XYZ file of N, CA and C in Angstrom:
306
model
N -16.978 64.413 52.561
C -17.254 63.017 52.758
C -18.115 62.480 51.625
N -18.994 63.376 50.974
C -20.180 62.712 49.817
C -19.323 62.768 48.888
N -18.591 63.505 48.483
C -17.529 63.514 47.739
C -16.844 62.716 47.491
N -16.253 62.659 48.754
C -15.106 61.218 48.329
C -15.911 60.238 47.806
N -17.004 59.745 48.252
C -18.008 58.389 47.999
C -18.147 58.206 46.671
N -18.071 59.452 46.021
C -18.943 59.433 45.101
C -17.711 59.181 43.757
N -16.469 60.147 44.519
C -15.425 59.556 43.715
C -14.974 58.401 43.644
N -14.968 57.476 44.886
C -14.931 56.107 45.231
C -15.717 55.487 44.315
N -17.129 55.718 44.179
C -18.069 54.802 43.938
C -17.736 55.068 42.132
N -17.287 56.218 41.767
C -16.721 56.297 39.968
C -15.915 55.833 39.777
N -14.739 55.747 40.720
C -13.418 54.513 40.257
C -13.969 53.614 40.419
N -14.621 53.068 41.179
C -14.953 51.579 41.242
C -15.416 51.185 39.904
N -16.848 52.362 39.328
C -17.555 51.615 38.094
C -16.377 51.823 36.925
N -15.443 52.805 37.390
C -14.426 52.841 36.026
C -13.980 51.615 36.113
N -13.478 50.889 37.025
C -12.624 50.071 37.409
C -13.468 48.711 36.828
N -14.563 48.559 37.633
C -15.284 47.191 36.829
C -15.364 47.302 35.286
N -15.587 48.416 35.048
C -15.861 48.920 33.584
C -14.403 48.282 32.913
N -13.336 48.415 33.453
C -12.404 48.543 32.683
C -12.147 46.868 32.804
N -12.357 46.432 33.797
C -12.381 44.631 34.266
C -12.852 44.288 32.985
N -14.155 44.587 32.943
C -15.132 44.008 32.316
C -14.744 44.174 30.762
N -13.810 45.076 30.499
C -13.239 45.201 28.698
C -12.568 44.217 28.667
N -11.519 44.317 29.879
C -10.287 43.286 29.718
C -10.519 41.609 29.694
N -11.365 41.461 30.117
C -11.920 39.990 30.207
C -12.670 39.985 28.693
N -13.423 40.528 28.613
C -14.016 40.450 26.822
C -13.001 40.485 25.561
N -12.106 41.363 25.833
C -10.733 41.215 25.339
C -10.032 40.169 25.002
N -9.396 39.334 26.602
C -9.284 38.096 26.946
C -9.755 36.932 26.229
N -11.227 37.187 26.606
C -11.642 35.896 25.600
C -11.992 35.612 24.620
N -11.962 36.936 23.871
C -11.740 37.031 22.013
C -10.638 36.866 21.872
N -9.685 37.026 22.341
C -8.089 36.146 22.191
C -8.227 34.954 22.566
N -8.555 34.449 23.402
C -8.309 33.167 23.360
C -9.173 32.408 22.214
N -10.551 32.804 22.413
C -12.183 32.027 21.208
C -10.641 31.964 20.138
N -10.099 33.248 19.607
C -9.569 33.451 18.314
C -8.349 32.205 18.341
N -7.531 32.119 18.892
C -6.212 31.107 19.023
C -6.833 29.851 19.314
N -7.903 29.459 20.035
C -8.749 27.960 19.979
C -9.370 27.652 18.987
N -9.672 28.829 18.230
C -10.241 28.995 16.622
C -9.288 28.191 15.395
N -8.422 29.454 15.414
C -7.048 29.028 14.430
C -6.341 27.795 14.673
N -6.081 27.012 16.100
C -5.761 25.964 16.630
C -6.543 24.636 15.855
N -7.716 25.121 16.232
C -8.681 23.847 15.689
C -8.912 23.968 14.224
N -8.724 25.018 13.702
C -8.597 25.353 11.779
C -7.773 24.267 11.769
N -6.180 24.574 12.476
C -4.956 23.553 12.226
C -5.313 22.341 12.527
N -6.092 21.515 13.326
C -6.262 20.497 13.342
C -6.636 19.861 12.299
N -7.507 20.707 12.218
C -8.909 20.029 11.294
C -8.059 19.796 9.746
N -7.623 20.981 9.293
C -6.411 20.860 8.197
C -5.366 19.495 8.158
N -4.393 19.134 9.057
C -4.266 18.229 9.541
C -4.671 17.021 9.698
N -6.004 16.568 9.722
C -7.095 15.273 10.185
C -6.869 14.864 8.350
N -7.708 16.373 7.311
C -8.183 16.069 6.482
C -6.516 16.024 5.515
N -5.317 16.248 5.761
C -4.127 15.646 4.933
C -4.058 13.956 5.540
N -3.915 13.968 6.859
C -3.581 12.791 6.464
C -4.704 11.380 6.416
N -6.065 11.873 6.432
C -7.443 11.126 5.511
C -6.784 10.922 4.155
N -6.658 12.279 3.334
C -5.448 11.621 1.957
C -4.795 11.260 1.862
N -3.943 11.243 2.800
C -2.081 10.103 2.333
C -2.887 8.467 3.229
N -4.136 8.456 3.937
C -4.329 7.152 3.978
C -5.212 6.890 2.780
N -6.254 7.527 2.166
C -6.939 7.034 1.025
C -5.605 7.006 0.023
N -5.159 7.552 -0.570
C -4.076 7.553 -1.468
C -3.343 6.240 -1.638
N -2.630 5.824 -0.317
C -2.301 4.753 0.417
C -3.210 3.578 0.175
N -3.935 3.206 0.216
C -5.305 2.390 0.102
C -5.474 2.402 -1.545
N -5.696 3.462 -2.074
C -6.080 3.212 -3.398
C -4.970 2.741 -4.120
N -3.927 3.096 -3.670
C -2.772 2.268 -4.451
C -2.309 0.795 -4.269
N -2.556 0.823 -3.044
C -2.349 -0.762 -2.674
C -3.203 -1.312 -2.897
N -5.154 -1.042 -3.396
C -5.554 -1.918 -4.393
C -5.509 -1.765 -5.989
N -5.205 -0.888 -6.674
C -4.433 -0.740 -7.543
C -3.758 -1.947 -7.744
N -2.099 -2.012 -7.449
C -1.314 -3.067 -7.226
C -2.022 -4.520 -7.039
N -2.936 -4.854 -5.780
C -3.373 -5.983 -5.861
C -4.238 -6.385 -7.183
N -5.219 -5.384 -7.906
C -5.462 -5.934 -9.251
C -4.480 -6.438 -10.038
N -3.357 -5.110 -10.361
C -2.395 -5.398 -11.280
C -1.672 -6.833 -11.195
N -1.496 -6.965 -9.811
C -1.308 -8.545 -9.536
C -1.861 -9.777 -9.828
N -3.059 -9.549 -9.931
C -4.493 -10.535 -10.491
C -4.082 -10.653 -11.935
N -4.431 -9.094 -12.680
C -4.601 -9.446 -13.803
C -3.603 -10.181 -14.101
N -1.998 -9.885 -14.010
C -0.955 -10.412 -14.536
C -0.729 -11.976 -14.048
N -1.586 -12.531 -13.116
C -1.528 -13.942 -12.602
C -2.527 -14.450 -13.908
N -3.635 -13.829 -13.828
C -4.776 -14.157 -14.936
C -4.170 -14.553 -16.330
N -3.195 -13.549 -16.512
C -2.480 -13.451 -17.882
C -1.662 -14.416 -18.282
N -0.864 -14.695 -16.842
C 0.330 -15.797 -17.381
C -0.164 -17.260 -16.945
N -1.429 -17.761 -16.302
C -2.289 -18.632 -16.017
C -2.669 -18.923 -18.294
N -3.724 -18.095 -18.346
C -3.972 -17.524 -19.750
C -2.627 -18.201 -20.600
N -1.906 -17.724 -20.857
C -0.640 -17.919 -21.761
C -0.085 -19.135 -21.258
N -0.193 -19.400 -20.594
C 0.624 -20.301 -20.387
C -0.128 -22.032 -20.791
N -1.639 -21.409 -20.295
C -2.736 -22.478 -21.094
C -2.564 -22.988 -22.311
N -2.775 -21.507 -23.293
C -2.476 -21.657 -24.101
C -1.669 -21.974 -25.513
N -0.434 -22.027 -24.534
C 0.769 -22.307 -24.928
C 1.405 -23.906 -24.682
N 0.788 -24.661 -23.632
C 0.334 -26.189 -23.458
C -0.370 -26.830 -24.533
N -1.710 -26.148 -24.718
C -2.413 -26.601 -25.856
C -1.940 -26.631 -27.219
N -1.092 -25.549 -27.574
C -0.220 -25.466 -29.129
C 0.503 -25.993 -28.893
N 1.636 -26.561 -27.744
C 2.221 -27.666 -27.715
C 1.778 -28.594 -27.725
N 0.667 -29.282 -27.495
C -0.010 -30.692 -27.703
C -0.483 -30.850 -28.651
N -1.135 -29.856 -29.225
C -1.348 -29.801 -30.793
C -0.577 -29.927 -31.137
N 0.768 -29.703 -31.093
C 2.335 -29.571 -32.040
C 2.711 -30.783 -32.323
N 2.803 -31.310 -30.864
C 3.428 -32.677 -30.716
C 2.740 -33.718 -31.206
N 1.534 -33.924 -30.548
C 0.255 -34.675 -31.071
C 0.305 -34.877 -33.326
N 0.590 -33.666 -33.617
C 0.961 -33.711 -35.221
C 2.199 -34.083 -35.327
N 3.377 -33.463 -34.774
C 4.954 -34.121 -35.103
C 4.441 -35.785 -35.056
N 4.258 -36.327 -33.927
C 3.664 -37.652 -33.366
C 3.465 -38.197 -34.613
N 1.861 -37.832 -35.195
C 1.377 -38.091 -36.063
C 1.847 -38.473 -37.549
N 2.568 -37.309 -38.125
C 3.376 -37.471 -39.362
C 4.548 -38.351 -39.532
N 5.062 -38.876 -38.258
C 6.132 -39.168 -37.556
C 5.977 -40.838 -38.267
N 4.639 -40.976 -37.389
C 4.062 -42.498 -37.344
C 3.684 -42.846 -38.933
N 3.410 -41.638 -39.888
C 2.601 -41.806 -40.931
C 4.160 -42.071 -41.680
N 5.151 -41.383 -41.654
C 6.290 -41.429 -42.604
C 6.961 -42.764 -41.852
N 7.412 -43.348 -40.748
C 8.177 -44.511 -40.847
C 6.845 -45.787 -40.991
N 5.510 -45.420 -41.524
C 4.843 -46.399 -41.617
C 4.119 -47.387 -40.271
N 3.973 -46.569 -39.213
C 3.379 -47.412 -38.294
C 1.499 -46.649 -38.029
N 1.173 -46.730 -38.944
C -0.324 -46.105 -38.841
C -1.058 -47.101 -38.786
């Protein structure tokens, strides 16, 4: 009878013993796959943070390039009024001076 107890009472601690691996086991597999999971997220978050900055920096990019080239043909086109009025303003001029109405 002490016997058996005692064998009883050693499977049992084998038995928790062995519980108690399998659960530590357990949840270093899982810590590990909630680990690598959230690596992938996080990998993930920080690609597409770049294809939206990327995104962003190009589309103000473009909106300068748009400026400047409004700036430019605003610019030229000023200036290209003014050498015409200068132009004309002299054709005008020589115009009036050669048929004599000065």
């Amino acid at each position: 009878r002490i016997q058996s107890m005692c064998r009883r009472s050693n499977r049992l601690a084998n038995f928790k013993l062995h519980i108690s691996r399998v659960i530590t086991i357990q949840s270093w597999v899982r810590m590990k796959s909630m680990y690598l999971s959230y690596e992938q997220f996080l990998k993930d978050i920080v690609c597409l943070q770049r294809m939206i900055r990327g995104l962003l920096a190009r589309k103000n990019i473009y909106r300068k390039h748009e400026a400047v080239k409004r700036m430019q043909s605003k610019w030229r086109s000023s200036r290209d009024q003014t050498n015409f009025r200068l132009a004309y303003s002299s054709v005008v001029l020589i115009q009036s001076f050669v048929r004599g109405r000065s």
